[in-house]
């Protein structure tokens, strides 16, 4: 079946631009996670949704980062006024339950010039 | 100090060798331990999942958890060129499924 998909796969932004990254989780998956993976590093947790409720946003690095999942399915991670340090791969993962295995998408590689 | 430490040094081994990877951690509340494999330009893929201390074997892969030492290991037997990837350890606390990852080990299996 279809896995987690993310779009765009690659995004180049000029410093100061706003970007929106999309995640389509596996159909029916309750939980959705966003992680940030810098070059040569492991993924770092950003935020977690259970259905449409954002239960944990403690990993968001600044108030320029905002995530939503309004209908409990597709999620969007928005970064306002991008900075060079925002350059990273943004990974989305979904899980069928609140504690189950997380299935990752291919990521969106964001480059801020 | 990060919660999860994984020596990120690349590892090159000849085909057929045993690959040994490990992570240490500082949070004694971690109870779920995972190993993910990540190919270049792809998302992490779950390889092994263990709960608490002990060993788990799946084909050529063996995962070990020693909670008393806060140390986990992954062994790959009879390594194949297709095993060439980055291996990430990850762990979580009971009731909180945010994953804490190590930096990852890049493994290259030379034919």
Short mmCIF file of N, CA, C and O in Angstrom, two decimals, chain B:
data_model
loop_
_atom_site.label_atom_id
_atom_site.label_comp_id
_atom_site.label_asym_id
_atom_site.label_seq_id
_atom_site.Cartn_x
_atom_site.Cartn_y
_atom_site.Cartn_z
N UNK B 1 25.20 17.38 27.04
CA UNK B 1 25.24 15.99 26.60
C UNK B 1 23.88 15.59 26.02
O UNK B 1 22.84 15.83 26.63
N UNK B 2 23.90 14.96 24.84
CA UNK B 2 22.66 14.52 24.23
C UNK B 2 22.15 13.29 24.97
O UNK B 2 22.91 12.54 25.58
N UNK B 3 20.84 13.08 24.88
CA UNK B 3 20.22 11.91 25.52
C UNK B 3 20.74 10.61 24.94
O UNK B 3 20.84 9.60 25.66
N UNK B 4 21.01 10.59 23.65
CA UNK B 4 21.44 9.38 22.95
C UNK B 4 22.75 9.67 22.23
O UNK B 4 22.83 10.62 21.45
N UNK B 5 23.76 8.87 22.53
CA UNK B 5 25.07 9.05 21.91
C UNK B 5 25.36 7.88 20.97
O UNK B 5 25.19 6.72 21.34
N UNK B 6 25.77 8.21 19.76
CA UNK B 6 26.13 7.19 18.78
C UNK B 6 27.35 7.71 18.05
O UNK B 6 27.29 8.79 17.44
N UNK B 7 28.44 6.99 18.12
CA UNK B 7 29.66 7.40 17.45
C UNK B 7 29.40 7.40 15.94
O UNK B 7 29.16 6.35 15.37
N UNK B 8 29.42 8.58 15.32
CA UNK B 8 28.99 8.66 13.92
C UNK B 8 30.04 8.24 12.90
O UNK B 8 29.79 8.33 11.70
N UNK B 9 31.19 7.79 13.37
CA UNK B 9 32.26 7.46 12.44
C UNK B 9 31.83 6.47 11.37
O UNK B 9 31.15 5.50 11.69
N UNK B 10 32.19 6.69 10.09
CA UNK B 10 31.84 5.73 9.05
C UNK B 10 32.54 4.40 9.29
O UNK B 10 33.62 4.33 9.85
N UNK B 11 31.89 3.35 8.82
CA UNK B 11 32.38 2.00 9.03
C UNK B 11 32.40 1.28 7.68
O UNK B 11 31.36 1.18 7.02
N UNK B 12 33.57 0.82 7.27
CA UNK B 12 33.69 0.04 6.04
C UNK B 12 34.09 -1.38 6.38
O UNK B 12 35.06 -1.59 7.11
N UNK B 13 33.36 -2.34 5.84
CA UNK B 13 33.65 -3.74 6.11
C UNK B 13 33.58 -4.52 4.80
O UNK B 13 32.86 -4.14 3.88
N UNK B 14 34.32 -5.63 4.72
CA UNK B 14 34.20 -6.48 3.52
C UNK B 14 32.91 -7.29 3.58
O UNK B 14 32.39 -7.60 4.66
N UNK B 15 32.41 -7.61 2.42
CA UNK B 15 31.21 -8.44 2.33
C UNK B 15 31.40 -9.72 3.13
O UNK B 15 32.45 -10.37 3.08
N UNK B 16 30.35 -10.08 3.89
CA UNK B 16 30.40 -11.29 4.70
C UNK B 16 30.84 -11.07 6.13
O UNK B 16 30.68 -11.96 6.98
N UNK B 17 31.38 -9.90 6.43
CA UNK B 17 31.85 -9.60 7.80
C UNK B 17 30.66 -9.31 8.70
O UNK B 17 29.53 -9.08 8.25
N UNK B 18 30.93 -9.32 10.01
CA UNK B 18 29.93 -8.94 10.99
C UNK B 18 30.06 -7.43 11.25
O UNK B 18 31.15 -6.93 11.51
N UNK B 19 28.94 -6.75 11.20
CA UNK B 19 28.91 -5.32 11.52
C UNK B 19 28.38 -5.17 12.94
O UNK B 19 27.36 -5.78 13.30
N UNK B 20 29.07 -4.38 13.73
CA UNK B 20 28.68 -4.16 15.12
C UNK B 20 28.50 -2.66 15.36
O UNK B 20 29.42 -1.88 15.13
N UNK B 21 27.30 -2.27 15.78
CA UNK B 21 26.98 -0.86 16.02
C UNK B 21 26.44 -0.72 17.44
O UNK B 21 25.83 -1.66 17.96
N UNK B 22 26.63 0.43 18.04
CA UNK B 22 26.12 0.58 19.40
C UNK B 22 25.76 2.03 19.70
O UNK B 22 26.22 2.96 19.03
N UNK B 23 24.96 2.19 20.72
CA UNK B 23 24.55 3.49 21.23
C UNK B 23 24.52 3.44 22.74
O UNK B 23 24.23 2.38 23.32
N UNK B 24 24.80 4.58 23.35
CA UNK B 24 24.60 4.71 24.80
C UNK B 24 23.57 5.81 25.03
O UNK B 24 23.34 6.65 24.15
N UNK B 25 22.95 5.79 26.18
CA UNK B 25 21.94 6.80 26.48
C UNK B 25 21.99 7.18 27.94
O UNK B 25 22.54 6.46 28.78
N UNK B 26 21.41 8.30 28.25
CA UNK B 26 21.49 8.80 29.62
C UNK B 26 20.14 8.76 30.35
O UNK B 26 20.11 8.77 31.58
N UNK B 27 19.04 8.70 29.61
CA UNK B 27 17.71 8.75 30.21
C UNK B 27 17.26 7.34 30.62
O UNK B 27 16.92 6.52 29.77
N UNK B 28 17.25 7.08 31.91
CA UNK B 28 16.91 5.74 32.38
C UNK B 28 15.43 5.41 32.17
O UNK B 28 15.02 4.26 32.35
N UNK B 29 14.63 6.39 31.77
CA UNK B 29 13.20 6.14 31.52
C UNK B 29 12.95 5.51 30.15
O UNK B 29 11.84 5.04 29.88
N UNK B 30 13.95 5.51 29.29
CA UNK B 30 13.75 4.89 27.98
C UNK B 30 13.43 3.41 28.16
O UNK B 30 14.10 2.70 28.89
N UNK B 31 12.38 2.95 27.46
CA UNK B 31 11.99 1.55 27.56
C UNK B 31 11.84 0.88 26.20
O UNK B 31 11.81 -0.34 26.12
N UNK B 32 11.70 1.68 25.16
CA UNK B 32 11.54 1.13 23.82
C UNK B 32 12.76 1.51 23.00
O UNK B 32 13.15 2.68 22.96
N UNK B 33 13.35 0.53 22.34
CA UNK B 33 14.62 0.73 21.65
C UNK B 33 14.50 0.23 20.22
O UNK B 33 14.01 -0.87 19.98
N UNK B 34 14.93 1.05 19.29
CA UNK B 34 14.77 0.74 17.89
C UNK B 34 16.05 0.99 17.12
O UNK B 34 16.89 1.81 17.53
N UNK B 35 16.17 0.29 16.04
CA UNK B 35 17.20 0.57 15.05
C UNK B 35 16.51 0.84 13.72
O UNK B 35 15.64 0.07 13.29
N UNK B 36 16.89 1.97 13.11
CA UNK B 36 16.37 2.34 11.80
C UNK B 36 17.51 2.30 10.80
O UNK B 36 18.66 2.61 11.11
N UNK B 37 17.17 1.96 9.57
CA UNK B 37 18.11 1.99 8.46
C UNK B 37 17.66 3.12 7.53
O UNK B 37 16.47 3.25 7.22
N UNK B 38 18.61 3.92 7.09
CA UNK B 38 18.29 5.05 6.21
C UNK B 38 19.22 5.03 5.00
O UNK B 38 20.43 5.23 5.15
N UNK B 39 18.64 4.78 3.84
CA UNK B 39 19.40 4.87 2.61
C UNK B 39 19.46 6.34 2.19
O UNK B 39 18.61 7.14 2.57
N UNK B 40 20.44 6.64 1.36
CA UNK B 40 20.65 8.02 0.93
C UNK B 40 19.38 8.58 0.27
O UNK B 40 18.76 7.91 -0.56
N UNK B 41 19.00 9.77 0.67
CA UNK B 41 17.85 10.48 0.11
C UNK B 41 16.52 9.79 0.40
O UNK B 41 15.52 10.04 -0.28
N UNK B 42 16.51 8.93 1.43
CA UNK B 42 15.27 8.24 1.81
C UNK B 42 14.98 8.51 3.28
O UNK B 42 15.84 8.96 4.03
N UNK B 43 13.75 8.20 3.69
CA UNK B 43 13.41 8.30 5.10
C UNK B 43 13.87 7.07 5.86
O UNK B 43 14.14 6.03 5.27
N UNK B 44 14.00 7.18 7.19
CA UNK B 44 14.38 6.01 7.99
C UNK B 44 13.33 4.90 7.90
O UNK B 44 12.14 5.16 7.84
N UNK B 45 13.83 3.67 7.93
CA UNK B 45 12.99 2.49 7.84
C UNK B 45 13.26 1.63 9.08
O UNK B 45 14.42 1.34 9.38
N UNK B 46 12.20 1.25 9.79
CA UNK B 46 12.39 0.47 11.01
C UNK B 46 12.97 -0.90 10.69
O UNK B 46 12.47 -1.64 9.85
N UNK B 47 14.04 -1.23 11.43
CA UNK B 47 14.74 -2.50 11.24
C UNK B 47 14.45 -3.46 12.41
O UNK B 47 14.10 -4.61 12.22
N UNK B 48 14.63 -2.96 13.61
CA UNK B 48 14.48 -3.78 14.81
C UNK B 48 13.80 -2.95 15.90
O UNK B 48 14.06 -1.76 16.03
N UNK B 49 12.98 -3.64 16.71
CA UNK B 49 12.25 -2.98 17.78
C UNK B 49 12.31 -3.90 18.99
O UNK B 49 11.92 -5.06 18.92
N UNK B 50 12.82 -3.39 20.12
CA UNK B 50 12.89 -4.19 21.33
C UNK B 50 12.35 -3.39 22.50
O UNK B 50 12.43 -2.17 22.53
N UNK B 51 11.81 -4.14 23.45
CA UNK B 51 11.26 -3.52 24.65
C UNK B 51 12.09 -3.99 25.84
O UNK B 51 12.30 -5.18 26.02
N UNK B 52 12.62 -3.04 26.60
CA UNK B 52 13.39 -3.32 27.81
C UNK B 52 14.66 -4.11 27.47
O UNK B 52 15.13 -4.11 26.34
N UNK B 53 15.23 -4.80 28.43
CA UNK B 53 16.51 -5.48 28.23
C UNK B 53 16.33 -6.82 27.53
O UNK B 53 15.26 -7.42 27.56
N UNK B 54 17.40 -7.28 26.88
CA UNK B 54 17.36 -8.58 26.25
C UNK B 54 17.84 -8.54 24.82
O UNK B 54 18.33 -7.53 24.34
N UNK B 55 17.72 -9.69 24.17
CA UNK B 55 18.16 -9.84 22.79
C UNK B 55 16.96 -10.11 21.90
O UNK B 55 15.95 -10.68 22.33
N UNK B 56 17.09 -9.69 20.65
CA UNK B 56 16.08 -10.02 19.64
C UNK B 56 16.78 -10.29 18.33
O UNK B 56 17.67 -9.54 17.93
N UNK B 57 16.39 -11.39 17.70
CA UNK B 57 17.03 -11.77 16.45
C UNK B 57 15.99 -11.78 15.33
O UNK B 57 14.87 -12.24 15.52
N UNK B 58 16.41 -11.30 14.16
CA UNK B 58 15.53 -11.32 12.99
C UNK B 58 16.41 -11.52 11.77
O UNK B 58 17.04 -10.58 11.29
N UNK B 59 16.49 -12.78 11.32
CA UNK B 59 17.35 -13.08 10.19
C UNK B 59 18.80 -12.81 10.51
O UNK B 59 19.34 -13.31 11.48
N UNK B 60 19.43 -11.96 9.71
CA UNK B 60 20.85 -11.66 9.92
C UNK B 60 21.07 -10.57 10.98
O UNK B 60 22.21 -10.21 11.26
N UNK B 61 20.00 -10.03 11.51
CA UNK B 61 20.10 -8.90 12.44
C UNK B 61 19.81 -9.35 13.87
O UNK B 61 18.87 -10.10 14.12
N UNK B 62 20.64 -8.87 14.81
CA UNK B 62 20.42 -9.10 16.23
C UNK B 62 20.53 -7.78 16.96
O UNK B 62 21.51 -7.05 16.78
N UNK B 63 19.52 -7.49 17.77
CA UNK B 63 19.54 -6.29 18.60
C UNK B 63 19.68 -6.70 20.05
O UNK B 63 19.06 -7.66 20.49
N UNK B 64 20.53 -5.99 20.78
CA UNK B 64 20.72 -6.25 22.20
C UNK B 64 20.50 -4.97 22.99
O UNK B 64 20.89 -3.89 22.55
N UNK B 65 19.86 -5.12 24.15
CA UNK B 65 19.63 -3.99 25.03
C UNK B 65 20.12 -4.37 26.42
O UNK B 65 19.75 -5.41 26.96
N UNK B 66 20.97 -3.52 26.99
CA UNK B 66 21.43 -3.69 28.36
C UNK B 66 21.05 -2.43 29.13
O UNK B 66 21.78 -1.43 29.10
N UNK B 67 19.92 -2.47 29.79
CA UNK B 67 19.43 -1.27 30.48
C UNK B 67 20.31 -0.91 31.67
O UNK B 67 20.42 0.26 32.03
N UNK B 68 20.93 -1.91 32.29
CA UNK B 68 21.76 -1.59 33.46
C UNK B 68 22.97 -0.75 33.05
O UNK B 68 23.45 0.08 33.81
N UNK B 69 23.44 -0.96 31.83
CA UNK B 69 24.59 -0.18 31.33
C UNK B 69 24.16 0.96 30.42
O UNK B 69 25.01 1.71 29.95
N UNK B 70 22.86 1.05 30.15
CA UNK B 70 22.32 2.06 29.22
C UNK B 70 23.06 1.97 27.88
O UNK B 70 23.61 2.96 27.37
N UNK B 71 23.00 0.78 27.29
CA UNK B 71 23.81 0.47 26.11
C UNK B 71 23.00 -0.45 25.22
O UNK B 71 22.45 -1.45 25.68
N UNK B 72 22.91 -0.10 23.94
CA UNK B 72 22.23 -0.98 23.00
C UNK B 72 23.15 -1.26 21.82
O UNK B 72 24.01 -0.43 21.48
N UNK B 73 22.95 -2.42 21.20
CA UNK B 73 23.80 -2.83 20.09
C UNK B 73 22.97 -3.41 18.96
O UNK B 73 21.87 -3.93 19.18
N UNK B 74 23.53 -3.33 17.78
CA UNK B 74 22.97 -4.00 16.60
C UNK B 74 24.10 -4.74 15.92
O UNK B 74 25.17 -4.17 15.68
N UNK B 75 23.84 -6.01 15.62
CA UNK B 75 24.81 -6.83 14.90
C UNK B 75 24.19 -7.26 13.57
O UNK B 75 23.04 -7.69 13.53
N UNK B 76 24.98 -7.15 12.52
CA UNK B 76 24.55 -7.61 11.21
C UNK B 76 25.53 -8.72 10.79
O UNK B 76 26.73 -8.46 10.63
N UNK B 77 25.00 -9.92 10.65
CA UNK B 77 25.84 -11.05 10.23
C UNK B 77 25.85 -11.16 8.71
O UNK B 77 24.90 -10.74 8.04
N UNK B 78 26.94 -11.76 8.20
CA UNK B 78 27.03 -12.01 6.76
C UNK B 78 26.61 -10.76 5.97
O UNK B 78 25.68 -10.79 5.15
N UNK B 79 27.28 -9.65 6.24
CA UNK B 79 26.88 -8.37 5.65
C UNK B 79 26.95 -8.42 4.12
O UNK B 79 27.81 -9.09 3.53
N UNK B 80 26.01 -7.71 3.52
CA UNK B 80 25.87 -7.65 2.07
C UNK B 80 26.03 -6.21 1.59
O UNK B 80 25.75 -5.28 2.34
N UNK B 81 26.44 -6.02 0.35
CA UNK B 81 26.53 -4.65 -0.17
C UNK B 81 25.22 -3.88 -0.03
O UNK B 81 25.23 -2.66 0.17
N UNK B 82 24.09 -4.59 -0.09
CA UNK B 82 22.80 -3.92 0.06
C UNK B 82 22.55 -3.43 1.49
O UNK B 82 21.60 -2.67 1.73
N UNK B 83 23.40 -3.84 2.43
CA UNK B 83 23.30 -3.34 3.80
C UNK B 83 23.96 -1.96 3.95
O UNK B 83 23.88 -1.34 5.01
N UNK B 84 24.62 -1.50 2.90
CA UNK B 84 25.28 -0.18 2.94
C UNK B 84 24.23 0.90 3.11
O UNK B 84 23.35 1.09 2.26
N UNK B 85 24.29 1.59 4.23
CA UNK B 85 23.28 2.59 4.60
C UNK B 85 23.73 3.26 5.89
O UNK B 85 24.78 2.91 6.45
N UNK B 86 22.94 4.20 6.34
CA UNK B 86 23.16 4.79 7.67
C UNK B 86 22.21 4.12 8.65
O UNK B 86 21.02 3.95 8.35
N UNK B 87 22.75 3.73 9.80
CA UNK B 87 21.96 3.05 10.82
C UNK B 87 21.81 3.99 12.01
O UNK B 87 22.78 4.49 12.56
N UNK B 88 20.55 4.20 12.38
CA UNK B 88 20.21 5.12 13.46
C UNK B 88 19.60 4.35 14.62
O UNK B 88 18.67 3.56 14.41
N UNK B 89 20.11 4.57 15.82
CA UNK B 89 19.41 4.04 16.98
C UNK B 89 18.38 5.08 17.42
O UNK B 89 18.56 6.28 17.20
N UNK B 90 17.30 4.60 18.01
CA UNK B 90 16.25 5.50 18.49
C UNK B 90 15.61 4.88 19.72
O UNK B 90 15.59 3.65 19.87
N UNK B 91 15.08 5.70 20.58
CA UNK B 91 14.45 5.18 21.78
C UNK B 91 13.36 6.13 22.26
O UNK B 91 13.33 7.31 21.87
N UNK B 92 12.46 5.58 23.08
CA UNK B 92 11.36 6.40 23.59
C UNK B 92 10.97 5.92 24.97
O UNK B 92 11.29 4.82 25.40
N UNK B 93 10.25 6.82 25.62
CA UNK B 93 9.77 6.58 26.97
C UNK B 93 8.36 6.01 26.90
O UNK B 93 7.60 6.35 26.00
N UNK B 94 8.01 5.15 27.83
CA UNK B 94 6.65 4.61 27.87
C UNK B 94 5.64 5.74 27.96
O UNK B 94 5.78 6.65 28.78
N UNK B 95 4.64 5.71 27.11
CA UNK B 95 3.59 6.72 27.15
C UNK B 95 3.92 7.99 26.39
O UNK B 95 3.10 8.91 26.32
N UNK B 96 5.12 8.09 25.86
CA UNK B 96 5.51 9.27 25.09
C UNK B 96 6.26 8.78 23.88
O UNK B 96 7.40 8.35 23.99
N UNK B 97 5.65 8.85 22.71
CA UNK B 97 6.24 8.18 21.57
C UNK B 97 7.13 9.06 20.70
O UNK B 97 7.48 8.68 19.59
N UNK B 98 7.52 10.23 21.21
CA UNK B 98 8.53 10.98 20.46
C UNK B 98 9.84 10.21 20.53
O UNK B 98 10.23 9.74 21.59
N UNK B 99 10.49 10.07 19.41
CA UNK B 99 11.72 9.30 19.35
C UNK B 99 12.93 10.20 19.54
O UNK B 99 12.99 11.29 18.99
N UNK B 100 13.88 9.69 20.34
CA UNK B 100 15.18 10.35 20.48
C UNK B 100 16.18 9.51 19.70
O UNK B 100 16.33 8.32 19.96
N UNK B 101 16.82 10.12 18.71
CA UNK B 101 17.73 9.42 17.81
C UNK B 101 19.18 9.69 18.15
O UNK B 101 19.55 10.76 18.66
N UNK B 102 20.03 8.70 17.80
CA UNK B 102 21.46 8.94 17.76
C UNK B 102 21.82 9.62 16.44
O UNK B 102 20.96 9.82 15.57
N UNK B 103 23.10 9.95 16.27
CA UNK B 103 23.54 10.66 15.06
C UNK B 103 23.54 9.76 13.83
O UNK B 103 23.47 10.26 12.71
N UNK B 104 23.65 8.47 14.03
CA UNK B 104 23.70 7.54 12.91
C UNK B 104 25.11 7.10 12.58
O UNK B 104 26.08 7.85 12.78
N UNK B 105 25.24 5.88 12.10
CA UNK B 105 26.51 5.32 11.62
C UNK B 105 26.37 5.01 10.14
O UNK B 105 25.47 4.26 9.75
N UNK B 106 27.27 5.56 9.34
CA UNK B 106 27.27 5.20 7.92
C UNK B 106 28.08 3.92 7.75
O UNK B 106 29.26 3.87 8.11
N UNK B 107 27.44 2.90 7.21
CA UNK B 107 28.08 1.61 6.99
C UNK B 107 28.24 1.37 5.49
O UNK B 107 27.28 1.54 4.72
N UNK B 108 29.44 0.97 5.10
CA UNK B 108 29.70 0.62 3.69
C UNK B 108 30.20 -0.81 3.67
O UNK B 108 31.20 -1.14 4.35
N UNK B 109 29.51 -1.67 2.94
CA UNK B 109 29.92 -3.06 2.79
C UNK B 109 30.55 -3.21 1.40
O UNK B 109 29.88 -2.99 0.38
N UNK B 110 31.82 -3.56 1.41
CA UNK B 110 32.59 -3.60 0.16
C UNK B 110 32.52 -5.00 -0.45
O UNK B 110 32.86 -5.97 0.21
N UNK B 111 32.08 -5.08 -1.71
CA UNK B 111 31.97 -6.42 -2.34
C UNK B 111 33.34 -7.08 -2.50
O UNK B 111 34.34 -6.41 -2.66
#
